[in-house]
Amino acid sequence: MAIEAWFMEDSREDQRLPHHRSPKESVSLDHLAELGVLYWQLNPNDYENDEELSKIRESRGYNYMDLLDLCPEKVENYEEKLKNFYTEHIHGDEEIRYCLGGSGYFDVRDKGDCWIRIWIRAGDLIVLPAGIYHRFTLDTRNYIKLMRLFVGEPVWTPFNRPQEDHPARKEYIKRLTEKPGVPLEAH
């Protein structure tokens, strides 16, 4: 099953709900690619031996990996962590996440500053480019198992909005405006 994405309604209700606009406005993989969001569908049941995952990691230089179970029973200060993940921010590097179980939402800003909600489930590997405004939350199942990938040592620092002068944000905006409508290859 391919990833699902849609434009979000403006709502203060539970962040774990889908928040579809009415009527629902789906977002294509091509539209996500124009924003620099990359996606692969892999086999989460055999990730240790997955040749496609190995090729992706090698070709993109993802040499660090760890696993994270995110749920109330396994994470200390769960509500606080979820609140922090849901605060709009950027990173100076790509954010690479491979869902091995459960599900959750990555929300990214489009060129018009609207939220796009991306629902990731087991088998979805997603790459958010450096400098894109985003946030993360679980869905109502309250569980996700993620593989986190990095180039080199992991950098966990989020830079909360506004960050228009951050070098990663400036580079992201430059790449978006140089070739509008053309898929961005995340760096």
Short mmCIF file of C-alpha atoms in Angstrom, two decimals:
data_model
loop_
_atom_site.label_atom_id
_atom_site.label_comp_id
_atom_site.label_asym_id
_atom_site.label_seq_id
_atom_site.Cartn_x
_atom_site.Cartn_y
_atom_site.Cartn_z
CA MET A 1 0.00 0.00 0.00
CA ALA A 2 1.42 3.38 -0.99
CA ILE A 3 1.74 6.30 1.35
CA GLU A 4 -1.27 8.60 1.76
CA ALA A 5 -1.07 12.39 1.97
CA TRP A 6 -3.64 15.20 2.03
CA PHE A 7 -4.07 18.89 2.73
CA MET A 8 -5.06 19.43 6.36
CA GLU A 9 -7.98 21.38 7.70
CA ASP A 10 -7.25 24.08 10.27
CA SER A 11 -8.30 22.54 13.57
CA ARG A 12 -7.40 22.63 17.25
CA GLU A 13 -8.88 19.16 17.81
CA ASP A 14 -6.79 16.15 18.81
CA GLN A 15 -3.60 16.25 16.70
CA ARG A 16 -3.79 12.45 16.31
CA LEU A 17 -6.93 12.68 14.13
CA PRO A 18 -6.60 12.70 10.30
CA HIS A 19 -7.81 16.33 9.88
CA HIS A 20 -9.00 15.96 6.28
CA ARG A 21 -10.40 19.02 4.57
CA SER A 22 -14.00 18.72 3.41
CA PRO A 23 -14.01 17.53 0.71
CA LYS A 24 -10.78 15.57 1.11
CA GLU A 25 -7.88 16.97 -0.97
CA SER A 26 -5.33 14.25 -1.63
CA VAL A 27 -1.70 15.06 -2.37
CA SER A 28 0.26 12.98 -4.89
CA LEU A 29 3.76 11.54 -4.52
CA ASP A 30 4.76 13.86 -7.39
CA HIS A 31 3.62 16.90 -5.38
CA LEU A 32 5.57 15.66 -2.35
CA ALA A 33 8.63 15.16 -4.58
CA GLU A 34 8.34 18.79 -5.73
CA LEU A 35 8.76 19.73 -2.06
CA GLY A 36 11.79 17.45 -1.76
CA VAL A 37 9.99 14.71 0.18
CA LEU A 38 11.23 11.28 -0.93
CA TYR A 39 9.43 7.97 -0.42
CA TRP A 40 10.07 4.25 -0.74
CA GLN A 41 7.82 1.27 0.08
CA LEU A 42 9.92 -1.51 1.62
CA ASN A 43 9.42 -4.80 3.48
CA PRO A 44 9.40 -4.01 7.22
CA ASN A 45 9.30 -7.70 8.17
CA ASP A 46 12.83 -8.36 6.89
CA TYR A 47 14.58 -5.00 7.24
CA GLU A 48 17.83 -6.60 8.48
CA ASN A 49 18.22 -8.44 5.14
CA ASP A 50 16.47 -5.99 2.78
CA GLU A 51 18.72 -5.43 -0.24
CA GLU A 52 16.72 -2.39 -1.38
CA LEU A 53 17.15 -0.73 2.03
CA SER A 54 20.88 -1.52 1.91
CA LYS A 55 21.14 0.08 -1.54
CA ILE A 56 19.30 3.20 -0.37
CA ARG A 57 21.50 3.49 2.70
CA GLU A 58 24.68 3.03 0.67
CA SER A 59 23.73 5.38 -2.17
CA ARG A 60 22.60 8.16 0.20
CA GLY A 61 25.36 7.68 2.80
CA TYR A 62 23.07 6.68 5.70
CA ASN A 63 25.68 5.03 7.88
CA TYR A 64 24.02 5.48 11.29
CA MET A 65 20.83 3.71 12.33
CA ASP A 66 18.82 3.24 15.49
CA LEU A 67 15.33 2.02 16.39
CA LEU A 68 12.68 3.85 18.37
CA ASP A 69 9.44 2.48 19.84
CA LEU A 70 7.21 5.48 20.45
CA CYS A 71 4.23 4.78 22.70
CA PRO A 72 3.09 5.75 26.21
CA GLU A 73 4.38 2.51 27.76
CA LYS A 74 7.92 2.78 26.38
CA VAL A 75 8.78 6.49 26.40
CA GLU A 76 9.47 8.47 29.54
CA ASN A 77 7.61 11.81 29.53
CA TYR A 78 5.61 10.59 26.51
CA GLU A 79 3.14 13.50 26.39
CA GLU A 80 5.95 16.07 26.61
CA LYS A 81 7.94 14.31 23.87
CA LEU A 82 4.90 14.18 21.59
CA LYS A 83 4.25 17.87 22.23
CA ASN A 84 7.86 18.66 21.26
CA PHE A 85 7.65 16.54 18.08
CA TYR A 86 4.46 18.41 17.11
CA THR A 87 6.05 21.85 17.42
CA GLU A 88 6.76 23.20 13.92
CA HIS A 89 10.49 23.11 13.20
CA ILE A 90 13.27 22.46 10.71
CA HIS A 91 16.52 20.52 10.88
CA GLY A 92 19.90 21.32 9.39
CA ASP A 93 20.02 17.82 7.90
CA GLU A 94 17.55 15.44 6.27
CA GLU A 95 15.11 13.62 8.51
CA ILE A 96 14.98 9.97 7.46
CA ARG A 97 12.41 7.66 9.03
CA TYR A 98 11.44 4.10 8.16
CA CYS A 99 8.24 2.84 9.76
CA LEU A 100 8.62 -0.78 10.87
CA GLY A 101 5.31 -1.00 12.74
CA GLY A 102 2.38 1.10 13.86
CA SER A 103 1.65 4.44 12.20
CA GLY A 104 1.89 8.20 12.53
CA TYR A 105 1.77 11.51 10.71
CA PHE A 106 4.45 13.78 9.34
CA ASP A 107 3.04 17.21 8.52
CA VAL A 108 5.02 19.35 6.06
CA ARG A 109 4.46 22.88 4.79
CA ASP A 110 3.89 23.33 1.06
CA LYS A 111 5.00 26.31 -1.03
CA GLY A 112 1.85 28.22 -0.02
CA ASP A 113 2.49 27.52 3.69
CA CYS A 114 -0.42 25.04 3.93
CA TRP A 115 -0.05 21.87 5.95
CA ILE A 116 0.15 18.54 4.13
CA ARG A 117 -0.37 15.49 6.34
CA ILE A 118 1.60 12.37 5.37
CA TRP A 119 0.38 9.13 6.96
CA ILE A 120 3.21 6.65 7.36
CA ARG A 121 2.63 2.99 8.13
CA ALA A 122 4.72 -0.16 8.24
CA GLY A 123 6.98 -0.31 5.18
CA ASP A 124 7.04 3.43 4.47
CA LEU A 125 10.47 5.07 4.32
CA ILE A 126 10.30 8.86 4.11
CA VAL A 127 12.99 11.50 3.72
CA LEU A 128 12.24 15.10 4.61
CA PRO A 129 14.75 17.57 3.16
CA ALA A 130 16.83 19.82 5.40
CA GLY A 131 15.11 23.15 5.92
CA ILE A 132 11.48 22.07 5.36
CA TYR A 133 9.06 23.09 8.10
CA HIS A 134 7.50 19.98 9.56
CA ARG A 135 6.17 18.28 12.69
CA PHE A 136 5.31 14.73 13.76
CA THR A 137 2.58 13.06 15.76
CA LEU A 138 1.21 9.60 16.28
CA ASP A 139 -2.26 8.72 15.07
CA THR A 140 -4.99 7.38 17.40
CA ARG A 141 -3.26 3.98 17.65
CA ASN A 142 -0.59 5.67 19.83
CA TYR A 143 2.23 3.44 18.57
CA ILE A 144 4.97 3.56 15.98
CA LYS A 145 8.27 1.73 15.62
CA LEU A 146 10.73 3.77 13.59
CA MET A 147 14.17 3.20 12.17
CA ARG A 148 16.01 6.52 12.25
CA LEU A 149 18.78 6.92 9.68
CA PHE A 150 21.51 9.55 9.53
CA VAL A 151 24.59 10.54 7.59
CA GLY A 152 27.33 10.44 10.21
CA GLU A 153 26.61 11.10 13.86
CA PRO A 154 22.96 11.91 14.57
CA VAL A 155 22.02 15.52 15.15
CA TRP A 156 18.75 15.83 17.06
CA THR A 157 18.51 19.61 17.16
CA PRO A 158 15.17 21.05 16.03
CA PHE A 159 15.03 24.73 15.14
CA ASN A 160 11.52 25.97 15.90
CA ARG A 161 9.80 28.34 13.50
CA PRO A 162 10.62 31.06 12.51
CA GLN A 163 13.97 30.06 10.99
CA GLU A 164 14.05 32.00 7.72
CA ASP A 165 17.71 32.95 8.27
CA HIS A 166 18.89 29.42 9.04
CA PRO A 167 21.29 28.23 6.30
CA ALA A 168 19.31 25.00 5.71
CA ARG A 169 16.07 26.97 5.32
CA LYS A 170 17.68 29.44 2.91
CA GLU A 171 19.07 26.59 0.80
CA TYR A 172 15.71 24.80 0.79
CA ILE A 173 13.86 27.95 -0.37
CA LYS A 174 16.50 28.56 -3.03
CA ARG A 175 16.09 25.03 -4.40
CA LEU A 176 12.29 25.36 -4.37
CA THR A 177 12.31 28.61 -6.34
CA GLU A 178 15.05 27.71 -8.85
CA LYS A 179 13.02 24.98 -10.55
CA PRO A 180 9.35 25.27 -9.57
CA GLY A 181 7.35 22.14 -10.36
CA VAL A 182 10.47 19.97 -10.72
CA PRO A 183 11.07 17.24 -8.12
CA LEU A 184 13.79 18.19 -5.67
CA GLU A 185 16.40 15.62 -4.85
CA ALA A 186 16.95 15.86 -1.09
CA HIS A 187 20.54 16.50 -0.08
#
